[in-house]
């Protein structure tokens, strides 16, 4: 048995950086649903001795403000439905933004099982963001740095029961 983790959140929080860290080079494009899943990247993830499937929600970076909301909502909902659990990332240096609140709402309405990740929190960066993150009402924030590999042990312990 294994599980699927979807990495969700607004553009630029570090989703793809984490995806690449977990997957390495072995990534595949999912393209069975035109217009939606071509923006979902699926890969075989490895975290210490644990293997699982990871989904990156991409393709939101170039959309205009007008279309961002609807498109990210559909994409996020699709990823949530494919996944057993979601890792919702925010940027710990920026703190909670209005767009993060929209995402939190999408996840709550969808009934998603959520891990709240406060990324870019290497060193003491993101201390404030981690405290702010409690306001999203998604439980205890997990501090991490996708770029520097910090917080991967915490992520491991949270995901381990699913493996
Ligand atoms: P995405 O749009 O959510 O997929 O975000 P990306 O993975 O493309 O990352 C956006 C930017 O944030 C890039 O410049 C990354 O190098 C940077 N970034 C990602 N993770 C971290 C991190 O843990 N710490 C810092 N300082 N920067 C990060
Ligand atoms: Mg990305």
XYZ file of C-alpha atoms in Angstrom, residues 75-130:
56
model
C -6.796 22.564 -10.399
C -6.583 22.378 -6.634
C -9.865 20.500 -6.363
C -8.715 18.024 -8.980
C -5.454 17.447 -7.084
C -7.317 17.080 -3.794
C -9.607 14.460 -5.321
C -6.643 12.470 -6.616
C -4.799 12.597 -3.309
C -5.079 10.939 0.072
C -3.598 13.970 1.775
C -2.593 17.505 0.778
C 0.414 19.535 1.709
C -0.770 23.124 1.612
C 2.259 25.384 1.378
C 2.500 29.029 2.308
C 5.531 31.312 2.155
C 6.716 31.725 5.736
C 8.590 34.898 4.881
C 5.488 36.588 3.504
C 3.099 35.260 6.103
C -0.549 34.556 5.332
C -1.863 36.372 2.240
C -5.492 36.796 1.097
C -4.816 34.245 -1.661
C -3.634 31.747 0.957
C -6.956 32.248 2.721
C -8.796 31.462 -0.521
C -6.821 28.215 -0.802
C -7.510 27.306 2.823
C -11.194 27.770 2.095
C -11.058 25.575 -1.017
C -9.396 22.810 0.983
C -11.843 23.066 3.858
C -14.877 22.964 1.565
C -13.472 19.970 -0.259
C -13.022 18.139 3.026
C -9.365 17.598 2.257
C -6.998 16.083 4.753
C -4.402 18.828 5.062
C -0.872 19.299 6.311
C -0.108 23.003 6.573
C 3.478 23.628 5.498
C 5.227 26.914 6.206
C 7.953 26.959 3.571
C 11.027 29.154 3.130
C 11.452 28.841 6.896
C 15.150 28.000 6.915
C 16.937 29.249 9.999
C 14.744 31.731 11.823
C 13.074 32.961 8.639
C 9.420 32.185 8.755
C 9.098 32.338 12.554
C 6.423 35.017 12.209
C 4.776 33.233 9.291
C 4.529 30.041 11.312
